[in-house]
Short mmCIF file of C-alpha atoms and ligand atoms in Angstrom, two decimals:
data_model
loop_
_atom_site.label_atom_id
_atom_site.label_comp_id
_atom_site.label_asym_id
_atom_site.label_seq_id
_atom_site.Cartn_x
_atom_site.Cartn_y
_atom_site.Cartn_z
CA MET A 1 -106.91 -32.08 -4.07
CA LEU A 2 -106.93 -35.85 -3.52
CA ARG A 3 -109.76 -37.93 -2.16
CA ILE A 4 -109.29 -41.66 -1.69
CA ASP A 5 -112.41 -43.52 -0.68
CA ASN A 6 -112.49 -47.14 0.49
CA LEU A 7 -109.70 -48.19 -1.88
CA HIS A 8 -109.09 -51.89 -2.37
CA ALA A 9 -106.21 -53.17 -4.48
CA THR A 10 -104.48 -56.45 -5.23
CA VAL A 11 -100.94 -57.24 -6.29
CA GLY A 12 -100.21 -60.63 -7.80
CA GLY A 13 -103.69 -61.77 -6.80
CA LYS A 14 -103.15 -60.83 -3.14
CA GLU A 15 -105.23 -58.07 -1.55
CA ILE A 16 -102.87 -55.44 -0.13
CA LEU A 17 -105.05 -52.33 0.22
CA LYS A 18 -108.18 -53.21 2.16
CA GLY A 19 -110.48 -50.22 2.30
CA LEU A 20 -108.12 -47.25 2.54
CA SER A 21 -109.59 -43.76 2.82
CA LEU A 22 -107.65 -40.51 2.90
CA THR A 23 -108.27 -36.90 1.90
CA LEU A 24 -105.62 -34.27 1.18
CA ASN A 25 -106.64 -30.64 0.82
CA PRO A 26 -104.62 -28.03 -1.05
CA GLY A 27 -101.80 -26.60 1.03
CA GLU A 28 -101.56 -29.64 3.30
CA VAL A 29 -98.64 -31.92 4.05
CA HIS A 30 -99.57 -35.42 5.19
CA ALA A 31 -97.22 -38.11 6.44
CA ILE A 32 -97.94 -41.82 6.27
CA MET A 33 -96.04 -44.12 8.55
CA GLY A 34 -96.48 -47.82 9.10
CA PRO A 35 -94.75 -51.14 9.48
CA ASN A 36 -92.86 -52.85 6.67
CA GLY A 37 -95.18 -54.57 4.26
CA ALA A 38 -98.20 -52.51 5.37
CA GLY A 39 -98.94 -51.37 1.82
CA LYS A 40 -97.42 -47.86 1.76
CA SER A 41 -95.49 -48.27 -1.49
CA THR A 42 -98.45 -50.17 -2.90
CA LEU A 43 -100.63 -47.12 -2.26
CA GLY A 44 -98.17 -44.95 -4.20
CA TYR A 45 -98.00 -47.42 -7.09
CA VAL A 46 -101.78 -47.81 -7.24
CA LEU A 47 -102.21 -44.03 -7.36
CA GLY A 48 -99.51 -43.85 -10.05
CA GLY A 49 -101.21 -46.60 -12.06
CA ARG A 50 -98.44 -49.17 -12.09
CA PRO A 51 -99.30 -52.22 -14.25
CA GLY A 52 -100.00 -55.26 -12.09
CA TYR A 53 -101.52 -53.21 -9.26
CA GLU A 54 -105.19 -53.86 -9.71
CA VAL A 55 -107.87 -51.73 -8.11
CA THR A 56 -110.72 -53.97 -6.99
CA GLY A 57 -112.86 -51.38 -5.22
CA GLY A 58 -113.20 -47.77 -4.14
CA THR A 59 -112.65 -44.42 -5.83
CA VAL A 60 -109.90 -41.85 -6.17
CA THR A 61 -110.60 -38.27 -7.17
CA PHE A 62 -107.68 -36.00 -8.02
CA ARG A 63 -108.28 -32.35 -8.82
CA GLY A 64 -111.88 -33.13 -9.64
CA GLN A 65 -111.04 -36.01 -11.99
CA ASP A 66 -111.42 -39.75 -11.66
CA LEU A 67 -107.74 -40.55 -11.23
CA LEU A 68 -108.18 -44.28 -11.78
CA ALA A 69 -109.61 -43.69 -15.26
CA LEU A 70 -106.39 -42.03 -16.44
CA ASP A 71 -103.30 -43.71 -17.90
CA PRO A 72 -100.15 -43.36 -15.78
CA HIS A 73 -98.63 -40.66 -18.00
CA GLU A 74 -101.90 -38.74 -17.96
CA ARG A 75 -101.91 -38.83 -14.16
CA ALA A 76 -98.47 -37.22 -14.20
CA ALA A 77 -99.64 -34.55 -16.65
CA THR A 78 -102.60 -33.87 -14.36
CA GLY A 79 -100.09 -32.95 -11.66
CA LEU A 80 -99.30 -36.15 -9.78
CA PHE A 81 -95.67 -36.87 -8.95
CA LEU A 82 -94.49 -40.16 -7.50
CA GLY A 83 -91.10 -40.13 -5.80
CA PHE A 84 -89.84 -43.73 -5.91
CA GLN A 85 -88.54 -45.68 -2.93
CA TYR A 86 -86.22 -47.36 -5.42
CA PRO A 87 -85.58 -45.03 -8.39
CA VAL A 88 -85.14 -46.97 -11.63
CA GLU A 89 -81.95 -47.05 -13.69
CA ILE A 90 -82.32 -46.51 -17.44
CA PRO A 91 -79.07 -47.21 -19.30
CA GLY A 92 -78.55 -45.28 -22.50
CA VAL A 93 -81.02 -42.49 -21.75
CA SER A 94 -79.59 -39.35 -20.16
CA PHE A 95 -81.40 -37.51 -17.38
CA VAL A 96 -81.48 -34.39 -19.51
CA GLN A 97 -83.13 -36.22 -22.40
CA PHE A 98 -85.49 -38.11 -20.08
CA LEU A 99 -86.67 -35.02 -18.21
CA ARG A 100 -87.01 -32.88 -21.26
CA GLU A 101 -89.18 -35.55 -22.88
CA ALA A 102 -91.16 -35.82 -19.66
CA LEU A 103 -91.74 -32.11 -19.18
CA ASN A 104 -92.61 -31.48 -22.80
CA ALA A 105 -94.90 -34.51 -22.95
CA GLN A 106 -96.73 -33.21 -19.88
CA ARG A 107 -96.97 -29.76 -21.41
CA ARG A 108 -98.31 -31.16 -24.68
CA THR A 109 -100.90 -33.23 -22.82
CA ARG A 110 -102.01 -30.03 -21.09
CA GLY A 111 -102.06 -28.11 -24.37
CA GLU A 112 -99.03 -25.99 -23.49
CA GLU A 113 -96.02 -25.11 -25.66
CA SER A 114 -92.88 -27.25 -25.40
CA LEU A 115 -89.78 -25.70 -23.86
CA SER A 116 -86.78 -25.17 -26.14
CA GLY A 117 -83.51 -26.93 -25.36
CA GLY A 118 -82.08 -23.74 -23.89
CA GLU A 119 -85.10 -22.98 -21.74
CA PHE A 120 -85.14 -26.52 -20.43
CA LEU A 121 -81.45 -26.52 -19.51
CA LYS A 122 -81.86 -23.25 -17.64
CA LEU A 123 -84.72 -24.73 -15.61
CA ALA A 124 -82.83 -27.97 -14.98
CA ARG A 125 -79.74 -26.08 -13.83
CA ALA A 126 -81.77 -24.02 -11.38
CA LYS A 127 -83.48 -27.06 -9.84
CA ALA A 128 -80.24 -29.07 -9.69
CA GLY A 129 -78.72 -26.08 -7.87
CA LEU A 130 -81.60 -26.03 -5.42
CA LEU A 131 -80.90 -29.66 -4.50
CA LYS A 132 -77.11 -29.16 -4.67
CA LEU A 133 -76.78 -31.82 -7.36
CA ASP A 134 -73.97 -31.27 -9.86
CA MET A 135 -75.53 -30.45 -13.25
CA GLU A 136 -72.94 -32.76 -14.84
CA MET A 137 -74.74 -35.69 -13.21
CA LEU A 138 -77.84 -34.95 -15.24
CA LYS A 139 -75.85 -35.66 -18.39
CA ARG A 140 -75.39 -39.25 -17.23
CA PRO A 141 -77.86 -42.05 -17.93
CA VAL A 142 -80.90 -41.98 -15.64
CA ASN A 143 -79.84 -43.13 -12.15
CA VAL A 144 -77.11 -45.40 -13.54
CA GLY A 145 -74.19 -45.50 -11.14
CA PHE A 146 -75.83 -43.00 -8.78
CA SER A 147 -75.43 -43.69 -5.07
CA GLY A 148 -78.59 -44.29 -3.05
CA GLY A 149 -78.55 -40.73 -1.74
CA GLU A 150 -77.84 -39.23 -5.15
CA LYS A 151 -80.83 -41.07 -6.60
CA LYS A 152 -83.10 -39.57 -3.95
CA ARG A 153 -81.74 -36.09 -4.58
CA ALA A 154 -82.20 -36.61 -8.31
CA GLU A 155 -85.84 -37.56 -7.62
CA MET A 156 -86.31 -34.15 -6.01
CA VAL A 157 -84.60 -32.40 -8.92
CA GLN A 158 -87.13 -34.14 -11.16
CA MET A 159 -89.95 -32.96 -8.93
CA GLY A 160 -88.60 -29.40 -9.13
CA ILE A 161 -88.51 -29.50 -12.91
CA LEU A 162 -91.94 -31.10 -13.33
CA ASP A 163 -93.55 -28.85 -10.68
CA PRO A 164 -96.47 -31.12 -9.69
CA ALA A 165 -99.60 -30.21 -7.73
CA LEU A 166 -99.35 -33.33 -5.57
CA ALA A 167 -96.19 -35.19 -4.64
CA ILE A 168 -96.27 -38.65 -3.11
CA LEU A 169 -92.77 -39.21 -1.80
CA ASP A 170 -91.99 -42.81 -0.89
CA GLU A 171 -89.16 -42.92 1.64
CA THR A 172 -87.36 -40.06 -0.04
CA ASP A 173 -85.40 -39.66 3.22
CA SER A 174 -83.95 -43.18 3.21
CA GLY A 175 -80.33 -43.38 2.17
CA LEU A 176 -79.66 -39.69 2.72
CA ASP A 177 -76.77 -38.45 4.84
CA ILE A 178 -77.41 -35.75 7.44
CA ASP A 179 -76.59 -32.82 5.17
CA ALA A 180 -78.46 -34.28 2.21
CA LEU A 181 -81.51 -34.78 4.44
CA ARG A 182 -81.56 -31.06 5.19
CA VAL A 183 -81.03 -30.14 1.53
CA VAL A 184 -83.83 -32.47 0.44
CA GLY A 185 -86.16 -31.26 3.22
CA GLU A 186 -85.60 -27.65 2.28
CA GLY A 187 -85.95 -28.57 -1.39
CA ILE A 188 -89.36 -30.15 -0.78
CA ASN A 189 -90.47 -27.01 1.05
CA ALA A 190 -89.16 -24.74 -1.70
CA ILE A 191 -90.87 -26.74 -4.44
CA MET A 192 -94.12 -27.81 -2.79
CA ARG A 193 -94.97 -25.17 -0.19
CA GLN A 194 -97.38 -22.61 -1.48
CA GLN A 195 -95.65 -19.46 -2.71
CA ASP A 196 -97.34 -16.09 -2.58
CA GLY A 197 -100.02 -16.12 -5.23
CA GLY A 198 -98.81 -19.51 -6.46
CA PRO A 199 -101.02 -22.52 -7.00
CA ASP A 200 -102.07 -24.75 -4.12
CA LYS A 201 -100.08 -27.91 -3.68
CA ALA A 202 -100.10 -30.91 -1.41
CA VAL A 203 -97.56 -33.50 -0.29
CA LEU A 204 -97.91 -37.06 0.95
CA LEU A 205 -94.72 -38.17 2.66
CA ILE A 206 -94.22 -41.89 3.22
CA THR A 207 -91.57 -42.33 5.86
CA HIS A 208 -90.38 -44.44 8.76
CA TYR A 209 -88.71 -41.69 10.75
CA GLN A 210 -89.32 -38.29 12.32
CA ARG A 211 -86.09 -36.83 10.89
CA LEU A 212 -87.56 -35.68 7.53
CA LEU A 213 -90.63 -34.37 9.34
CA ASP A 214 -88.35 -32.01 11.31
CA TYR A 215 -87.76 -30.19 8.01
CA VAL A 216 -91.03 -30.77 6.18
CA LYS A 217 -93.54 -30.25 8.97
CA PRO A 218 -96.69 -32.30 8.38
CA ASP A 219 -100.17 -31.07 9.17
CA PHE A 220 -101.44 -34.62 9.57
CA VAL A 221 -99.83 -37.97 10.34
CA HIS A 222 -101.47 -41.31 9.54
CA VAL A 223 -100.64 -44.86 10.42
CA LEU A 224 -101.11 -47.36 7.61
CA ALA A 225 -101.26 -50.96 8.78
CA GLY A 226 -102.77 -54.03 7.15
CA GLY A 227 -103.82 -52.11 4.05
CA ARG A 228 -105.83 -49.32 5.68
CA ILE A 229 -105.38 -46.16 7.73
CA VAL A 230 -105.76 -47.27 11.32
CA LYS A 231 -104.99 -44.01 13.11
CA SER A 232 -104.67 -40.34 12.22
CA GLY A 233 -103.46 -37.37 14.18
CA GLY A 234 -101.35 -34.23 14.13
CA PRO A 235 -97.55 -33.95 14.02
CA GLU A 236 -97.32 -35.21 17.59
CA LEU A 237 -98.45 -38.66 16.41
CA ALA A 238 -95.15 -39.14 14.58
CA LEU A 239 -93.21 -38.35 17.74
CA GLN A 240 -95.37 -40.71 19.76
CA LEU A 241 -94.85 -43.47 17.18
CA GLU A 242 -91.12 -42.95 17.26
CA ALA A 243 -91.09 -43.13 21.04
CA GLU A 244 -93.48 -46.02 21.53
CA GLY A 245 -93.64 -47.98 18.25
CA TYR A 246 -96.59 -49.11 16.12
CA GLU A 247 -97.58 -51.96 18.38
CA ALA A 248 -98.28 -49.69 21.31
CA VAL A 249 -99.82 -46.75 19.45
CA ALA A 250 -101.88 -48.25 16.68
CA ALA A 251 -102.69 -51.78 17.80
CA MET B 1 -65.04 -78.44 -59.01
CA ASN B 2 -67.61 -78.65 -61.70
CA GLN B 3 -70.41 -79.85 -59.52
CA VAL B 4 -73.81 -78.22 -59.56
CA LEU B 5 -74.03 -75.72 -56.75
CA ALA B 6 -76.43 -76.97 -54.12
CA LEU B 7 -78.68 -74.67 -52.17
CA PRO B 8 -78.19 -74.63 -48.40
CA THR B 9 -80.92 -76.05 -46.18
CA THR B 10 -81.70 -75.60 -42.49
CA HIS B 11 -79.92 -78.91 -41.88
CA ASP B 12 -76.66 -77.05 -42.41
CA GLU B 13 -75.46 -75.71 -39.07
CA ALA B 14 -74.74 -72.26 -40.45
CA TRP B 15 -78.29 -72.03 -41.86
CA ARG B 16 -80.23 -73.67 -39.06
CA TYR B 17 -82.29 -70.62 -38.14
CA ALA B 18 -82.86 -69.43 -41.71
CA ASP B 19 -86.26 -69.38 -43.35
CA PRO B 20 -86.58 -72.65 -45.39
CA ALA B 21 -88.96 -71.18 -47.96
CA ALA B 22 -86.66 -68.21 -48.52
CA LEU B 23 -83.67 -70.56 -48.92
CA ALA B 24 -85.42 -72.61 -51.59
CA ALA B 25 -85.97 -69.43 -53.57
CA LEU B 26 -82.31 -68.39 -53.54
CA ASP B 27 -80.21 -68.37 -56.69
CA ALA B 28 -77.34 -70.78 -56.07
CA GLY B 29 -75.00 -69.05 -58.48
CA GLU B 30 -75.53 -65.66 -56.94
CA LEU B 31 -75.24 -67.18 -53.50
CA ASP B 32 -71.68 -68.17 -54.10
CA GLN B 33 -70.55 -64.62 -54.75
CA TRP B 34 -68.18 -63.32 -52.12
CA ARG B 35 -67.08 -59.74 -52.00
CA ASP B 36 -63.46 -59.52 -50.95
CA ILE B 37 -61.88 -56.74 -48.97
CA THR B 38 -58.19 -56.94 -48.23
CA LEU B 39 -56.35 -54.56 -45.95
CA ALA B 40 -52.59 -54.01 -46.07
CA PRO B 41 -50.53 -53.99 -42.85
CA GLY B 42 -51.63 -51.15 -40.59
CA GLU B 43 -54.46 -50.12 -42.91
CA ALA B 44 -57.91 -49.28 -41.53
CA THR B 45 -61.39 -49.32 -43.00
CA CYS B 46 -64.89 -48.76 -41.75
CA ARG B 47 -67.86 -50.05 -43.76
CA VAL B 48 -71.50 -49.25 -43.19
CA LEU B 49 -74.15 -51.51 -44.71
CA VAL B 50 -77.87 -50.98 -44.70
CA LEU B 51 -79.64 -54.12 -45.85
CA ASP B 52 -83.14 -52.83 -46.42
CA ASP B 53 -85.60 -53.53 -49.24
CA ALA B 54 -83.06 -52.25 -51.75
CA SER B 55 -80.76 -55.17 -50.91
CA PRO B 56 -82.49 -58.17 -49.34
CA GLY B 57 -81.25 -61.75 -49.77
CA VAL B 58 -77.81 -63.02 -48.96
CA GLN B 59 -74.68 -60.89 -48.91
CA ARG B 60 -71.27 -62.41 -48.37
CA LEU B 61 -68.17 -60.51 -47.46
CA ARG B 62 -64.67 -61.75 -46.89
CA LEU B 63 -62.31 -59.54 -44.98
CA THR B 64 -58.60 -60.22 -44.88
CA LEU B 65 -56.70 -58.11 -42.40
CA ALA B 66 -52.91 -58.03 -42.55
CA GLN B 67 -50.73 -57.34 -39.54
CA GLY B 68 -52.02 -54.47 -37.41
CA ALA B 69 -54.89 -53.67 -39.79
CA ARG B 70 -58.26 -52.58 -38.43
CA GLY B 71 -61.51 -53.51 -40.10
CA ALA B 72 -64.80 -52.19 -38.78
CA MET B 73 -68.25 -52.99 -40.10
CA PHE B 74 -71.63 -51.69 -38.99
CA ALA B 75 -74.83 -53.05 -40.44
CA ILE B 76 -78.58 -52.86 -40.24
CA ALA B 77 -80.66 -55.77 -41.51
CA SER B 78 -84.18 -54.47 -41.92
CA ALA B 79 -85.53 -55.65 -45.28
CA SER B 80 -89.03 -57.04 -45.30
CA ALA B 81 -87.89 -60.37 -46.77
CA TYR B 82 -85.22 -62.89 -45.74
CA THR B 83 -81.97 -61.05 -45.19
CA ARG B 84 -78.61 -62.51 -44.30
CA LEU B 85 -75.21 -60.94 -43.99
CA GLU B 86 -72.28 -63.31 -43.82
CA VAL B 87 -68.88 -62.00 -42.91
CA GLU B 88 -65.74 -64.09 -42.87
CA VAL B 89 -62.71 -62.42 -41.37
CA ARG B 90 -59.11 -63.50 -41.22
CA LEU B 91 -56.94 -61.64 -38.75
CA ALA B 92 -53.15 -61.54 -38.94
CA ARG B 93 -50.97 -60.57 -35.98
CA GLY B 94 -52.29 -57.65 -33.96
CA ALA B 95 -55.20 -56.95 -36.32
CA HIS B 96 -58.61 -55.90 -35.03
CA PHE B 97 -62.12 -56.62 -36.28
CA GLU B 98 -65.08 -54.63 -35.02
CA PHE B 99 -68.66 -55.56 -35.87
CA GLY B 100 -71.86 -53.82 -34.85
CA GLY B 101 -75.12 -55.13 -36.22
CA VAL B 102 -78.80 -54.45 -35.74
CA THR B 103 -81.62 -56.64 -37.01
CA VAL B 104 -84.93 -54.87 -36.80
CA GLY B 105 -88.38 -55.46 -38.20
CA GLY B 106 -91.73 -57.15 -38.07
CA GLY B 107 -93.69 -59.23 -40.54
CA GLU B 108 -92.66 -62.81 -41.17
CA ALA B 109 -89.06 -62.30 -42.23
CA THR B 110 -85.89 -63.73 -40.77
CA ARG B 111 -82.94 -61.35 -40.62
CA GLU B 112 -79.58 -62.67 -39.57
CA PHE B 113 -75.88 -62.01 -39.19
CA VAL B 114 -73.48 -64.88 -39.61
CA THR B 115 -69.86 -64.19 -38.85
CA ARG B 116 -66.79 -66.35 -38.83
CA VAL B 117 -63.76 -64.67 -37.33
CA ILE B 118 -60.48 -66.48 -37.75
CA HIS B 119 -57.74 -65.41 -35.40
CA ALA B 120 -54.96 -66.87 -37.50
CA GLU B 121 -52.03 -65.23 -35.72
CA PRO B 122 -51.23 -64.00 -32.20
CA GLU B 123 -52.41 -60.80 -30.56
CA ALA B 124 -55.38 -60.09 -32.80
CA THR B 125 -58.60 -58.82 -31.27
CA SER B 126 -62.24 -58.84 -32.30
CA ASN B 127 -65.39 -57.35 -30.85
CA GLN B 128 -68.91 -58.05 -32.08
CA VAL B 129 -72.12 -56.50 -30.77
CA VAL B 130 -75.49 -57.44 -32.22
CA ARG B 131 -78.87 -56.08 -31.15
CA SER B 132 -82.20 -57.36 -32.43
CA VAL B 133 -85.62 -55.77 -32.11
CA HIS B 134 -88.55 -57.67 -33.56
CA TRP B 135 -92.30 -57.85 -33.56
CA GLY B 136 -94.99 -59.63 -35.55
CA ARG B 137 -93.70 -63.10 -36.43
CA ALA B 138 -90.21 -61.92 -37.33
CA THR B 139 -86.94 -63.54 -36.31
CA GLY B 140 -83.49 -62.09 -35.64
CA ASN B 141 -80.37 -64.27 -35.42
CA PHE B 142 -76.71 -63.95 -34.68
CA LEU B 143 -74.52 -66.92 -35.52
CA GLY B 144 -70.99 -66.02 -34.57
CA ALA B 145 -68.13 -68.46 -34.99
CA VAL B 146 -64.71 -67.63 -33.62
CA HIS B 147 -61.77 -69.76 -34.65
CA VAL B 148 -58.48 -69.33 -32.82
CA ALA B 149 -55.55 -71.01 -34.58
CA ARG B 150 -52.95 -73.06 -32.75
CA ASP B 151 -50.37 -70.31 -32.46
CA ALA B 152 -52.73 -67.39 -32.03
CA GLN B 153 -51.78 -66.64 -28.42
CA LYS B 154 -53.08 -63.46 -26.73
CA THR B 155 -56.21 -63.54 -28.83
CA ASP B 156 -59.00 -61.42 -27.39
CA ALA B 157 -62.38 -62.12 -28.97
CA ALA B 158 -65.69 -60.82 -27.63
CA GLN B 159 -69.27 -61.34 -28.82
CA ASN B 160 -72.42 -59.93 -27.36
CA PHE B 161 -75.99 -60.50 -28.50
CA ARG B 162 -79.17 -59.10 -27.02
CA ALA B 163 -82.68 -59.14 -28.39
CA ILE B 164 -85.89 -57.40 -27.47
CA LEU B 165 -89.10 -59.00 -28.64
CA LEU B 166 -91.94 -56.51 -28.69
CA GLU B 167 -94.63 -59.09 -29.39
CA LYS B 168 -95.22 -62.71 -28.49
CA GLY B 169 -94.87 -64.17 -31.99
CA ALA B 170 -91.40 -62.72 -32.62
CA SER B 171 -88.24 -64.70 -31.90
CA ALA B 172 -84.47 -64.47 -31.72
CA ASN B 173 -81.62 -66.95 -31.71
CA ALA B 174 -77.98 -66.76 -30.75
CA LYS B 175 -75.47 -69.37 -31.74
CA PRO B 176 -71.96 -68.63 -30.59
CA GLU B 177 -69.39 -71.17 -31.67
CA LEU B 178 -65.85 -71.25 -30.40
CA GLU B 179 -63.07 -73.36 -31.85
CA ILE B 180 -59.97 -72.64 -29.84
CA PHE B 181 -56.64 -74.27 -30.52
CA ALA B 182 -54.37 -71.92 -28.56
CA ASP B 183 -54.21 -71.77 -24.76
CA ASP B 184 -53.55 -68.14 -23.87
CA VAL B 185 -56.76 -66.59 -25.20
CA LYS B 186 -59.71 -64.56 -23.98
CA CYS B 187 -63.03 -65.35 -25.60
CA ALA B 188 -66.14 -63.80 -24.11
CA HIS B 189 -69.67 -64.23 -25.29
CA GLY B 190 -73.02 -63.25 -23.89
CA ALA B 191 -76.58 -63.50 -25.08
CA ALA B 192 -79.88 -62.33 -23.64
CA ILE B 193 -83.35 -62.34 -25.12
CA GLY B 194 -86.24 -60.57 -23.45
CA ALA B 195 -89.02 -58.04 -23.51
CA LEU B 196 -88.77 -54.30 -22.94
CA ASP B 197 -88.10 -53.30 -19.34
CA ASP B 198 -91.57 -52.72 -17.76
CA THR B 199 -90.11 -51.12 -14.69
CA ALA B 200 -88.37 -48.46 -16.76
CA GLY B 201 -91.58 -48.04 -18.75
CA PHE B 202 -93.60 -47.30 -15.62
CA TYR B 203 -90.92 -44.97 -14.26
CA MET B 204 -91.08 -43.00 -17.50
CA ALA B 205 -94.88 -42.97 -17.45
CA ALA B 206 -94.82 -41.71 -13.85
CA ARG B 207 -92.89 -38.73 -15.17
CA GLY B 208 -95.43 -38.09 -17.89
CA ILE B 209 -93.82 -39.84 -20.87
CA PRO B 210 -96.46 -41.61 -23.01
CA PRO B 211 -95.84 -45.34 -23.57
CA GLU B 212 -95.02 -45.05 -27.26
CA VAL B 213 -92.39 -42.37 -26.58
CA ALA B 214 -90.99 -44.39 -23.68
CA ARG B 215 -90.66 -47.50 -25.80
CA ARG B 216 -88.98 -45.55 -28.55
CA LEU B 217 -86.43 -44.06 -26.12
CA LEU B 218 -85.74 -47.47 -24.61
CA VAL B 219 -85.36 -49.20 -27.96
CA ARG B 220 -83.12 -46.42 -29.25
CA ALA B 221 -80.86 -46.76 -26.22
CA PHE B 222 -80.81 -50.52 -26.72
CA ILE B 223 -79.91 -50.37 -30.41
CA ALA B 224 -77.27 -47.69 -29.83
CA ASP B 225 -75.02 -50.31 -28.17
CA ALA B 226 -74.31 -51.82 -31.57
CA PHE B 227 -72.96 -48.56 -32.95
CA VAL B 228 -70.93 -47.15 -30.03
CA ALA B 229 -67.71 -48.25 -31.68
CA LEU B 230 -68.52 -46.31 -34.84
CA GLU B 231 -66.14 -43.40 -34.48
CA ASP B 232 -67.65 -40.96 -36.96
CA GLU B 233 -70.38 -39.29 -34.92
CA ALA B 234 -72.44 -38.11 -37.88
CA GLN B 235 -72.37 -41.58 -39.40
CA ARG B 236 -73.25 -43.12 -36.07
CA ASP B 237 -76.25 -40.82 -35.57
CA ASP B 238 -77.40 -41.42 -39.12
CA LEU B 239 -77.26 -45.19 -38.75
CA LEU B 240 -79.09 -45.04 -35.43
CA GLU B 241 -81.78 -42.87 -36.97
CA GLN B 242 -82.19 -45.34 -39.84
CA ALA B 243 -82.54 -48.25 -37.42
CA VAL B 244 -85.02 -46.39 -35.21
CA ALA B 245 -87.00 -45.31 -38.26
CA ARG B 246 -87.72 -48.99 -38.96
CA LEU B 247 -89.80 -49.07 -35.80
CA GLU B 248 -92.58 -47.28 -37.63
CA GLY B 249 -95.12 -49.95 -38.27
CA SER B 250 -94.37 -51.79 -35.07
CA ARG B 251 -96.82 -51.28 -32.24
CA LEU B 252 -94.36 -48.71 -30.86
N1 ATP C 301 -96.04 -58.98 -6.80
C1 ATP C 301 -96.46 -59.20 -5.54
N2 ATP C 301 -97.13 -60.33 -5.25
C2 ATP C 301 -97.56 -60.57 -3.98
N3 ATP C 301 -97.36 -59.74 -2.95
C3 ATP C 301 -96.70 -58.60 -3.18
C4 ATP C 301 -96.23 -58.26 -4.48
N4 ATP C 301 -95.61 -57.07 -4.41
C5 ATP C 301 -95.71 -56.67 -3.13
N5 ATP C 301 -96.35 -57.59 -2.39
C6 ATP C 301 -96.64 -57.54 -0.94
O1 ATP C 301 -97.40 -56.40 -0.66
C7 ATP C 301 -97.19 -56.02 0.67
C8 ATP C 301 -97.05 -54.51 0.75
O2 ATP C 301 -95.84 -54.11 0.15
P1 ATP C 301 -95.39 -52.58 0.13
O3 ATP C 301 -94.16 -52.50 -0.70
O4 ATP C 301 -96.54 -51.74 -0.25
O5 ATP C 301 -95.04 -52.33 1.67
P2 ATP C 301 -94.50 -51.02 2.38
O6 ATP C 301 -95.52 -50.61 3.36
O7 ATP C 301 -94.10 -50.02 1.37
O8 ATP C 301 -93.24 -51.60 3.15
P3 ATP C 301 -91.79 -50.94 3.44
O9 ATP C 301 -91.94 -50.10 4.64
O10 ATP C 301 -90.93 -52.12 3.71
O11 ATP C 301 -91.36 -50.16 2.23
C9 ATP C 301 -95.96 -56.78 1.15
O12 ATP C 301 -96.37 -57.79 2.01
C10 ATP C 301 -95.39 -57.34 -0.12
O13 ATP C 301 -94.74 -58.55 0.10
MG1 MG C 302 -92.32 -49.24 0.74
#
């Protein structure tokens, strides 16, 4: 699904990713943990193609394509979803309008028919229901006036509507209350776990805590420190990190 | 009063951001034409003006609002040559003036709104919102003077100007001017000039929205501010569409 090989990237002239390699196969859930400033969000932005995040070395292959050769919106249409650590507010543009444009743009890029207004609203209502987000909130401007937790839930509603092949979720668990954490965890499973006969999907969870991993059980856990993956293991690695800290485990 | 009418120059405060070559080409006689609109006590009017290539040049309007009257004006300045709308408003007690303007366009032209709102009596209110979107070497200006007379207590006058410059060569200017002779008044003004929000652009791209569609959505939302106070929804949508349509030919 995703193969990152020896990725180097700079932000504002400073090298942040320093030879990062990681492979995700279809059907797998990976978690990345690591100290503040390690480069976790940078990895997400580089994969998403954010302007200002410059790749200086390495390769990324996504579903058989050279991901780095695609424009950001083409990456999304190819099936990449980036859940933001800090979702962006867009005054004057409603969620409904935003997501309908997004979904139909993706469908057009893939040579599929656009959804009608009615079809889209039905889909949006179903996904909002899944994440227990009031449909009325989707009539408001994108993220404007949403609480931190509501923004994260809205990110997952977006993921449900766009139905990506790979989701990179940057601290989607931060800012969530206990009930919302469960709703979001179950939502990720419902959207991204392979259904019978459905397409293969993969998830990369960026998180600081075990709590989300209790719901979305990872197959692999990696430690990102100093711009590269310094240790990988199974789900037990997350527990060990939580108990002992990065210094002890990954130093 | 028989003097030869002189053409304005950019040395005149109210013309300082105008295009000097365009000023020299103006017809002084025509320039001095004011259109007058007078509202009786309690009367209301809403005017919509589209200053496109059918009506470039200078337009001057004088609005006199009697007690409790409400005058609203919404305008787009989008002609490809120098375009200037001047509005002078006199507000009697409790009257309200609402102005929403959009300057939009590329090329070399300057497009500007120049308003002078005179709060002549107490308790009158005014609200002005101008949005400018330019590219190429174009300029958008808002020169808004608010005059509050000595006895015009409880005046509430607001002005807001924001501009988005899509390309480096474009520019925008705000010149608020307050002359306040009463003490119990509220006069607010704000101005901001910048580029399109990159962060929002990337967020939209990350969801699959191509850059040109993203920019169009963002600019539309930006322009819409100027027309929120237009009560007739069909008219509001129509005006917004006309303003957005001018973006064709930009790099959007
Ligand atoms: N524009 C920039 N110029 C220079 N350095 C930057 C810039 N943006 C980010 N950085 C630096 O890049 C490093 C990695 O940041 P990043 O946001 O990827 O960390 P993170 O692992 O996601 O941290 P956290 O756990 O706090 O979210 C940080 O040291 C940050 O200060
Ligand atoms: Mg981060």
